[in-house]
PDB file of C-alpha atoms in Angstrom:
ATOM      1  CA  UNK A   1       5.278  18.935   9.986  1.00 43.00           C
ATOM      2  CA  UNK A   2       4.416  15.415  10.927  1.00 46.00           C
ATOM      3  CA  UNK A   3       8.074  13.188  11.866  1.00 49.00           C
ATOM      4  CA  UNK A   4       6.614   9.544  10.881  1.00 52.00           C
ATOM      5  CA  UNK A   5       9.302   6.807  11.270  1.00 48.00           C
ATOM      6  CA  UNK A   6       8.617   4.054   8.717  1.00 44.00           C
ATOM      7  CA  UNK A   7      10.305   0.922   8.455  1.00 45.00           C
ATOM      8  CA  UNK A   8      10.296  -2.635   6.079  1.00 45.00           C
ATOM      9  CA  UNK A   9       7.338  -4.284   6.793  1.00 46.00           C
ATOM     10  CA  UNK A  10       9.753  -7.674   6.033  1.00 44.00           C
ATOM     11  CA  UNK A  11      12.891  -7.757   8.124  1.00 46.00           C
ATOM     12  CA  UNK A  12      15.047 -10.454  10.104  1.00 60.00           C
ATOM     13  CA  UNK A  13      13.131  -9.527  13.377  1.00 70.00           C
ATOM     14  CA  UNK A  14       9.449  -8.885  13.036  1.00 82.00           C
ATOM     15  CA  UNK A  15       8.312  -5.590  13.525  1.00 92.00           C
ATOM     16  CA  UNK A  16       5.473  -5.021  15.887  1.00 95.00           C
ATOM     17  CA  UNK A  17       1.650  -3.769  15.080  1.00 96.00           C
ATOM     18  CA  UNK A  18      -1.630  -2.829  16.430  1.00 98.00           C
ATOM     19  CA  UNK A  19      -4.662  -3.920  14.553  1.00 98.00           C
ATOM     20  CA  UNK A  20      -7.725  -1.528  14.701  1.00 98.00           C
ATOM     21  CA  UNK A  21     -11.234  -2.363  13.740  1.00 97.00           C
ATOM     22  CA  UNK A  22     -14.660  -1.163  14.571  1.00 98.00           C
ATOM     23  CA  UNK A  23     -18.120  -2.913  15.808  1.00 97.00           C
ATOM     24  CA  UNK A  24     -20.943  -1.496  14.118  1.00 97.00           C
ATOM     25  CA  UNK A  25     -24.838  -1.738  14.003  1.00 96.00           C
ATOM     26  CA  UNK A  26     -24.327  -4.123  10.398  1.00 95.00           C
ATOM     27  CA  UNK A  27     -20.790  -5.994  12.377  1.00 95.00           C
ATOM     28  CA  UNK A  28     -21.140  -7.225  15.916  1.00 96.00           C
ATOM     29  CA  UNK A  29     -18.686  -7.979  17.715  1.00 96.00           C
ATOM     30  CA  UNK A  30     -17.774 -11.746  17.016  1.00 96.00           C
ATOM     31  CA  UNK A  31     -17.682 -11.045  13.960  1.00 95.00           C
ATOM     32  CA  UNK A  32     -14.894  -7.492  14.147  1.00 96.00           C
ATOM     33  CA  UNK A  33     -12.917 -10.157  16.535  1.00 96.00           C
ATOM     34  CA  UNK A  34     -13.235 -12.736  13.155  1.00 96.00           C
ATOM     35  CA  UNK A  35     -11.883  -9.940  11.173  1.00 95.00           C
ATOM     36  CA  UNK A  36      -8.870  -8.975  13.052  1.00 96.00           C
ATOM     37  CA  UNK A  37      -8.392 -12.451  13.745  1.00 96.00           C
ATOM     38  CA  UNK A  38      -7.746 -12.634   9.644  1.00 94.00           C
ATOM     39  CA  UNK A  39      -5.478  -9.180   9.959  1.00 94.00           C
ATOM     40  CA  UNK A  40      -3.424 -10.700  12.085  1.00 95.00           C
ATOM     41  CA  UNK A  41      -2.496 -13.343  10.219  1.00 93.00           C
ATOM     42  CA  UNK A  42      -1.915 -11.547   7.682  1.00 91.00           C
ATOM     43  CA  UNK A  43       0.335  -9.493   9.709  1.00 93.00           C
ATOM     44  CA  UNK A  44       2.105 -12.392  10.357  1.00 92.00           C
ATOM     45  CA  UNK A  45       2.479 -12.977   7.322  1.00 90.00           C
ATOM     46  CA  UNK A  46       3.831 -10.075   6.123  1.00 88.00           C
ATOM     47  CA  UNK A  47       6.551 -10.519   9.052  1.00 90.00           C
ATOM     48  CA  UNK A  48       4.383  -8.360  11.730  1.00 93.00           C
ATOM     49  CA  UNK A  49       3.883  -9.617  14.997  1.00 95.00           C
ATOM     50  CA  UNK A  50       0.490  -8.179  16.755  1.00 96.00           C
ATOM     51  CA  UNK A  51       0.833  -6.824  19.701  1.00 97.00           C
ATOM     52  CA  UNK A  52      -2.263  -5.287  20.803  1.00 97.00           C
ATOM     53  CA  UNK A  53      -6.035  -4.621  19.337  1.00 98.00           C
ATOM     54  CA  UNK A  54      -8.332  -1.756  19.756  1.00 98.00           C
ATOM     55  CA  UNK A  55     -11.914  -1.705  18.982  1.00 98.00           C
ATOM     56  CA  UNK A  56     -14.691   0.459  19.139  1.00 98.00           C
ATOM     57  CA  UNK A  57     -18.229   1.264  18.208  1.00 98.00           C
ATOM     58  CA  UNK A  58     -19.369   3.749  15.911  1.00 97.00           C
ATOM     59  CA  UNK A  59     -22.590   4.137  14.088  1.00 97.00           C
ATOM     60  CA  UNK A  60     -19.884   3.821  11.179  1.00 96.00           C
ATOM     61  CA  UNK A  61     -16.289   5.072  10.243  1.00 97.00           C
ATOM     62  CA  UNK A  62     -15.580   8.863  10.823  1.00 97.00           C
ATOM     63  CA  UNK A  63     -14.785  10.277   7.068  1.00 96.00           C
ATOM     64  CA  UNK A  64     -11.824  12.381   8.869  1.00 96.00           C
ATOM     65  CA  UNK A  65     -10.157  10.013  11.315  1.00 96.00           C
ATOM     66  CA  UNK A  66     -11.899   6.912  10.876  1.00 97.00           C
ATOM     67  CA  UNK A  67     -11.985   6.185  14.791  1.00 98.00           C
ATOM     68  CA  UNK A  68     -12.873   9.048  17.344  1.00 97.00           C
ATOM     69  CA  UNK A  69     -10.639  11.109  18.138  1.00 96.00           C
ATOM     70  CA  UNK A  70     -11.100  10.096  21.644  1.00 97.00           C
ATOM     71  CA  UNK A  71      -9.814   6.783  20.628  1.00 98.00           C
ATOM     72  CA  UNK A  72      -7.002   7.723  18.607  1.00 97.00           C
ATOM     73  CA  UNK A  73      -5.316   9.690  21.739  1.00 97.00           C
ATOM     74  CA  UNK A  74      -5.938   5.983  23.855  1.00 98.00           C
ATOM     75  CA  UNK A  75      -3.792   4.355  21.017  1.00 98.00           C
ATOM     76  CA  UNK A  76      -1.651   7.342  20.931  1.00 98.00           C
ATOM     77  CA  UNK A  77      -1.104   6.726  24.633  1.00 97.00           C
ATOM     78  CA  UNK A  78      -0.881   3.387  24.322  1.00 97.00           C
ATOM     79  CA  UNK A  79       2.260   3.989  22.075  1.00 97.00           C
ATOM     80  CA  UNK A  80       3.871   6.526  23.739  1.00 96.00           C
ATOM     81  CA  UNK A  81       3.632   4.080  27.023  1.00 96.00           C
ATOM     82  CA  UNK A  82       5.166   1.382  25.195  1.00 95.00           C
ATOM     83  CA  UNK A  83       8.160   4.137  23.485  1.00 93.00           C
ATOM     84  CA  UNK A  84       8.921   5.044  26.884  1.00 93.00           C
ATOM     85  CA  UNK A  85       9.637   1.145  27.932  1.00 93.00           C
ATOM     86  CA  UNK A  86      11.610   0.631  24.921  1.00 91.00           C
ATOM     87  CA  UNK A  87       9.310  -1.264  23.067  1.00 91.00           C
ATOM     88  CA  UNK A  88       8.652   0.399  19.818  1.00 92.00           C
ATOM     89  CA  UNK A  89       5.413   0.213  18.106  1.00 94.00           C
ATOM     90  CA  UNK A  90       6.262  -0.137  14.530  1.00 93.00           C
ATOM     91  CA  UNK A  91       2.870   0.319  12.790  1.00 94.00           C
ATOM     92  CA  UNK A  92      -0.801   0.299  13.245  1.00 96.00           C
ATOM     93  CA  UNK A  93      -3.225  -1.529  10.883  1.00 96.00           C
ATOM     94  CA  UNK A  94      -6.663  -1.117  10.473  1.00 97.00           C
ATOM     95  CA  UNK A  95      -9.151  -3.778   9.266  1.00 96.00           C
ATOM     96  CA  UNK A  96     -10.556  -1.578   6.458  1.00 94.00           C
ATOM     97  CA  UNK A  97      -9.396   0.414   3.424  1.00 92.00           C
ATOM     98  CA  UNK A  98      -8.775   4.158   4.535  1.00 93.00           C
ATOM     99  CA  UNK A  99      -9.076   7.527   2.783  1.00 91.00           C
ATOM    100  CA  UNK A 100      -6.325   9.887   1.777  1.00 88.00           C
ATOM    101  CA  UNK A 101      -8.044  12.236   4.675  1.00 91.00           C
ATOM    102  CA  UNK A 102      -8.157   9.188   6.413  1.00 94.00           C
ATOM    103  CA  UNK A 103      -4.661   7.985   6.435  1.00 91.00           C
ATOM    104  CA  UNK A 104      -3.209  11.679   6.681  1.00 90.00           C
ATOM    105  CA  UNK A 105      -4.944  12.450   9.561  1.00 94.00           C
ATOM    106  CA  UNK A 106      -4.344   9.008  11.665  1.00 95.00           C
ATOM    107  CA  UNK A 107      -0.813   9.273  10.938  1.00 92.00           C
ATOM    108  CA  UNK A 108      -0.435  13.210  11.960  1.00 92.00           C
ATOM    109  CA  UNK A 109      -2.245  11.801  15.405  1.00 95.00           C
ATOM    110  CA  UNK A 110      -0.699   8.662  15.866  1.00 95.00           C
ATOM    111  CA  UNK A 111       3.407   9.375  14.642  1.00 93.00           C
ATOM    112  CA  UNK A 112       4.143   5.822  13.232  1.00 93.00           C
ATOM    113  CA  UNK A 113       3.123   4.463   9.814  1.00 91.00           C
ATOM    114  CA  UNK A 114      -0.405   3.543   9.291  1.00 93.00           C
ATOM    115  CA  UNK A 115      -1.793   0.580   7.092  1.00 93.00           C
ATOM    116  CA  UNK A 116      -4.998  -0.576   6.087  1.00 92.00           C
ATOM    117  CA  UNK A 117      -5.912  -4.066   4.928  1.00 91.00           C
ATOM    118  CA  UNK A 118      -5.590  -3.187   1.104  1.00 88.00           C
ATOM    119  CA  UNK A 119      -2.104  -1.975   1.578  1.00 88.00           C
ATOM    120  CA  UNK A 120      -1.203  -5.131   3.693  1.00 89.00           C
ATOM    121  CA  UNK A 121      -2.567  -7.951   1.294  1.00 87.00           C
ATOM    122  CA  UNK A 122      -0.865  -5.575  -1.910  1.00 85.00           C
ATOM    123  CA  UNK A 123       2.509  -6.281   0.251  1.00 86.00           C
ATOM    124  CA  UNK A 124       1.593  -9.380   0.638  1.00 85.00           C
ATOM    125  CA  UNK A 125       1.003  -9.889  -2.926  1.00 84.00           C
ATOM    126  CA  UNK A 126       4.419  -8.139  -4.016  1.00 83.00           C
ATOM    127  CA  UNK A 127       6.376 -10.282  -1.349  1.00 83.00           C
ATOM    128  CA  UNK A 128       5.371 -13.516  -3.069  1.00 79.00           C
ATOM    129  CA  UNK A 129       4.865 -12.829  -6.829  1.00 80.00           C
ATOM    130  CA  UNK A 130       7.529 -14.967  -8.437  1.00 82.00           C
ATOM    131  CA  UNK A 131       6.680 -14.564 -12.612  1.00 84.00           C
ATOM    132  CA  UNK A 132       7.284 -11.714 -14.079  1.00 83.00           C
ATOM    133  CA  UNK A 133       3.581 -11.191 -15.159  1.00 81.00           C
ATOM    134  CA  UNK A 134       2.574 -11.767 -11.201  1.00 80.00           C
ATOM    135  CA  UNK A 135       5.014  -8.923 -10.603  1.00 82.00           C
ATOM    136  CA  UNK A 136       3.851  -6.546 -13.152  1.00 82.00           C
ATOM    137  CA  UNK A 137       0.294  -7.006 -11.902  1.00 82.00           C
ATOM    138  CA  UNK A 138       1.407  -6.523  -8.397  1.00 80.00           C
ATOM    139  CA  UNK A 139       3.595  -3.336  -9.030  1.00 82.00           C
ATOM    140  CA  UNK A 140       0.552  -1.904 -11.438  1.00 82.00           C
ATOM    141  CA  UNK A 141      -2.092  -2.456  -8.338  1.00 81.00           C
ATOM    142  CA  UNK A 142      -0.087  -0.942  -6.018  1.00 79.00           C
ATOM    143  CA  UNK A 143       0.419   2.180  -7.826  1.00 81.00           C
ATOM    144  CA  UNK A 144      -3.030   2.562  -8.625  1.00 82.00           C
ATOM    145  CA  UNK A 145      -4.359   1.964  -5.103  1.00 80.00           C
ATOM    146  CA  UNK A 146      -1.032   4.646  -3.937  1.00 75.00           C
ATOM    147  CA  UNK A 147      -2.178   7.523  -7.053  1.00 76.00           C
ATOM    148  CA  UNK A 148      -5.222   8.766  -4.926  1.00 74.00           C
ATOM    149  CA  UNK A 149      -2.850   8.528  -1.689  1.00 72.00           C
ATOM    150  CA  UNK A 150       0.126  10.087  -2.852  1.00 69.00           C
ATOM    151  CA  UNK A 151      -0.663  13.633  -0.819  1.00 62.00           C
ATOM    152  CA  UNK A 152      -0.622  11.682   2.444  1.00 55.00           C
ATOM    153  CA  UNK A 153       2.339   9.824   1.156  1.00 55.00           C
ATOM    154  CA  UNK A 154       4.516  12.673   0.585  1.00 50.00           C
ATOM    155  CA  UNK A 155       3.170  15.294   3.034  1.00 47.00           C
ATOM    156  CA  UNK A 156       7.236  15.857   3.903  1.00 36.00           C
ATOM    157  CA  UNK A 157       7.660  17.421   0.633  1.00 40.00           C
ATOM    158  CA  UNK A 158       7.479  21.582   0.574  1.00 40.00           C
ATOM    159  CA  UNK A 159       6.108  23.125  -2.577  1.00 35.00           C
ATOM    160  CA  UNK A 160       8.659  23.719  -4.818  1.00 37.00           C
ATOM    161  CA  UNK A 161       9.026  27.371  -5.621  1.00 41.00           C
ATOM    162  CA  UNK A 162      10.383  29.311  -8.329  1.00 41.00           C
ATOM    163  CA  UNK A 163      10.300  28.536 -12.296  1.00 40.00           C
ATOM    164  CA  UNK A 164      12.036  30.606 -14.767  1.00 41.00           C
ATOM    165  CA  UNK A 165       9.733  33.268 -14.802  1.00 40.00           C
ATOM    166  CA  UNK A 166      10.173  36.904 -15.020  1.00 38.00           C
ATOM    167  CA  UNK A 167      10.718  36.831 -11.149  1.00 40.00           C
ATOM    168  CA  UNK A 168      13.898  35.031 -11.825  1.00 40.00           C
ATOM    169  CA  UNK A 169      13.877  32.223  -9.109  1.00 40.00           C
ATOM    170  CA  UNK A 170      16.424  29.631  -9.653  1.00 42.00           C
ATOM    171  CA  UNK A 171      13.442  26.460  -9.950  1.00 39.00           C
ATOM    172  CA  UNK A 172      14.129  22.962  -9.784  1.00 36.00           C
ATOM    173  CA  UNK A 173      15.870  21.043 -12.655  1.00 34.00           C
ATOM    174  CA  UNK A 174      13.530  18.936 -14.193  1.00 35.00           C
ATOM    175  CA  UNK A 175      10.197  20.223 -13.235  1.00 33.00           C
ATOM    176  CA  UNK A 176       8.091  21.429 -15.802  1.00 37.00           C
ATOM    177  CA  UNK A 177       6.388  25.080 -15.673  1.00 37.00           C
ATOM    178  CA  UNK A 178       7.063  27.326 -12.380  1.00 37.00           C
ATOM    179  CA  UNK A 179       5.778  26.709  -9.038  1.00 42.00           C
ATOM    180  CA  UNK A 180       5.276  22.827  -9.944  1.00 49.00           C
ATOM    181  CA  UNK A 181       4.631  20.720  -6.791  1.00 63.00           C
ATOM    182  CA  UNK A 182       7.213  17.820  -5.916  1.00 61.00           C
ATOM    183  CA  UNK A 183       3.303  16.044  -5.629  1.00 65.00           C
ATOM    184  CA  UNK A 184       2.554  17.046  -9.395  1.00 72.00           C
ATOM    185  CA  UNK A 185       5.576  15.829 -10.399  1.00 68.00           C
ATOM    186  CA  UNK A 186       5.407  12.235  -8.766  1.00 74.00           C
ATOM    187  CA  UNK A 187       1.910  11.918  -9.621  1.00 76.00           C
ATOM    188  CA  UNK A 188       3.247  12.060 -13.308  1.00 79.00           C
ATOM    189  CA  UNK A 189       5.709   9.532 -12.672  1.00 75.00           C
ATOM    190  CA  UNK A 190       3.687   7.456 -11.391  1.00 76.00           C
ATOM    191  CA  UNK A 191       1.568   8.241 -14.426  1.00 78.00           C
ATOM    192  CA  UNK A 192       3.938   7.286 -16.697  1.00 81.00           C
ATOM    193  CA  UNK A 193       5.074   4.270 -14.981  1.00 79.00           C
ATOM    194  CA  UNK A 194       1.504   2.803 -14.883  1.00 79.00           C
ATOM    195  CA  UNK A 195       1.519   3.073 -18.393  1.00 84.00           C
ATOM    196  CA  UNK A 196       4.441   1.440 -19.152  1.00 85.00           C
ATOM    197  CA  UNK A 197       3.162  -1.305 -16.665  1.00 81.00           C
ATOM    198  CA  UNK A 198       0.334  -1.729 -18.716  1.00 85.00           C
ATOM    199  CA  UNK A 199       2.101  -2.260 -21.978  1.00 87.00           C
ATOM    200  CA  UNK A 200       4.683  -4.349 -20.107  1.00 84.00           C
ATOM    201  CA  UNK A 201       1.385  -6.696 -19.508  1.00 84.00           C
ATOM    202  CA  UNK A 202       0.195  -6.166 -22.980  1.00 85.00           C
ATOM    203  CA  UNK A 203       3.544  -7.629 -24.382  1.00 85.00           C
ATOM    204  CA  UNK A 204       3.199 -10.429 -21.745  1.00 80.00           C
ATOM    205  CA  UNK A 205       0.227 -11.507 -22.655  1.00 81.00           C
ATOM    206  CA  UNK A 206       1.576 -11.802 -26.728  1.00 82.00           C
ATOM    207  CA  UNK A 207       3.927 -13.560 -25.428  1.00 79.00           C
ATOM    208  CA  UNK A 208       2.106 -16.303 -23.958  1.00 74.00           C
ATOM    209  CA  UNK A 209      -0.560 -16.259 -27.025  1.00 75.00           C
ATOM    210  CA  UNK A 210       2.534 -16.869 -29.192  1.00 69.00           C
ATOM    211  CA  UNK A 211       4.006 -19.606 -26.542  1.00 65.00           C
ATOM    212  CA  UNK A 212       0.432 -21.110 -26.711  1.00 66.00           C
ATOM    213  CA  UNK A 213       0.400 -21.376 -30.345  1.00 61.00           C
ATOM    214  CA  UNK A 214       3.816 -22.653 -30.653  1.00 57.00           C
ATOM    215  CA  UNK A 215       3.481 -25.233 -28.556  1.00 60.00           C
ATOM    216  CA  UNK A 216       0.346 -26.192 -30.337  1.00 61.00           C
ATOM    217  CA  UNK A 217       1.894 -26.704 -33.592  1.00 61.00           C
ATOM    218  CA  UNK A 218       4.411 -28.713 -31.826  1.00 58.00           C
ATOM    219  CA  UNK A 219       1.664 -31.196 -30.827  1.00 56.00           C
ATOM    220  CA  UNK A 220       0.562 -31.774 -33.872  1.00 58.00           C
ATOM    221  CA  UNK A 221       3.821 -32.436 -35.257  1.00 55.00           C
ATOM    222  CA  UNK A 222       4.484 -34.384 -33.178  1.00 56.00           C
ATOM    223  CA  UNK A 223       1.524 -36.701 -33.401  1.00 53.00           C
ATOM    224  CA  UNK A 224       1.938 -36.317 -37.300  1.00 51.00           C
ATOM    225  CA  UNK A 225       5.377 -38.111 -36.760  1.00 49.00           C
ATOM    226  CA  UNK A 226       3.880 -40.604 -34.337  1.00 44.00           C
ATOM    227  CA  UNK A 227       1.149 -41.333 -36.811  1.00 45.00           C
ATOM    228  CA  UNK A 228       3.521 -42.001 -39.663  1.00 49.00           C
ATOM    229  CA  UNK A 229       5.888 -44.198 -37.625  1.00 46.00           C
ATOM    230  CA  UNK A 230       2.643 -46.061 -36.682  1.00 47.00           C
TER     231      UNK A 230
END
């Protein structure tokens, strides 16, 4: 089993990254170094500080592990150098949105949490959403962009066992039918939560259509009144 540490990406001391990104036959290499120029920003942003880039070139992105594997073990190495100084790495980000496969198998290679750009700007997003519509949207994107993701996400779960079939294992309280996955049961949450999201939006959006109206008639009113005095 994989031991990933994760961290805050927002914390009193900025946590340190490595961006990734890749030169290709349709992105040269000005413009990869344009691109990661952006990442790190938003990094920064996001209360990262970049502390080293990789690149390479590929015909495109590998469908398993994005990057070679040959380049994978250089940032490996590159991590385990700076772990042995004392200098932790906290994350590495890569300037592209990855796979389930993707992010699974980068993170079983690499032993520290893994972004991609979509994940960063979504944190982004969440870190400075100050209505409560803003936050709903926010929370409702990042569950749908984490639904497809949520193997990789909770690969340190083991399937749970049991049920209260004629075997007679003791289950789990709360999961539905025997042998239910802990994966099964937070894709439902999620599920459900989405859901409510989406109605939480709905009833939002009433709200401001009602707002909008009201204020409406108070406009006229009010330049009924203004009319008269006239």
């Amino acid at each position: 089993m994989t031991s990933v540490k994760y961290h805050n990406i927002v914390d009193d001391s900025p946590e340190t990254a490595i961006l990734v990104g890749l030169i290709t036959p349709n992105q040269n290499e000005r413009k990869t170094t344009e691109y990661l120029d952006e990442l790190e920003f938003l990094a920064e942003t996001a209360g990262a500080k970049t502390v080293r880039r990789f690149t390479q070139r590929m015909n495109g992105p590998s469908s398993v592990t994005y990057l070679g594997i040959g380049k994978l073990q250089e940032i490996r190495a590159y991590i385990q150098a700076e772990e042995d100084a004392e200098r932790e790495i906290s994350m590495v980000i890569f300037d592209d949105e990855l796979s389930a496969k993707q992010l699974r198998n980068i993170e079983s290679e690499l032993k520290v949490k893994v972004l991609d750009r979509t994940t960063l700007i979504l944190d982004i997003f969440a870190m400075r959403a100050q209505t409560a519509n803003a936050k709903t949207q926010v929370e409702l994107a990042q569950y749908r962009y984490m639904l497809p993701r949520l193997q990789r996400l909770w690969t340190h779960l083991e399937r749970q066992g049991g049920g209260s079939g004629s075997g007679g294992g003791k289950g789990s309280v709360g999961l539905r039918g025997p042998g239910e996955t802990q994966l099964e049961m937070d894709r439902r949450i999620i599920l459900n939560r989405m859901s409510l999201l989406k109605q939480r939006l709905a009833e939002i959006d009433k709200q401001k259509t009602t707002q909008r109206g009201n204020r409406g008639r108070m406009i006229r009113v009010a330049l009924v009144g203004y009319t008269n005095v006239g």
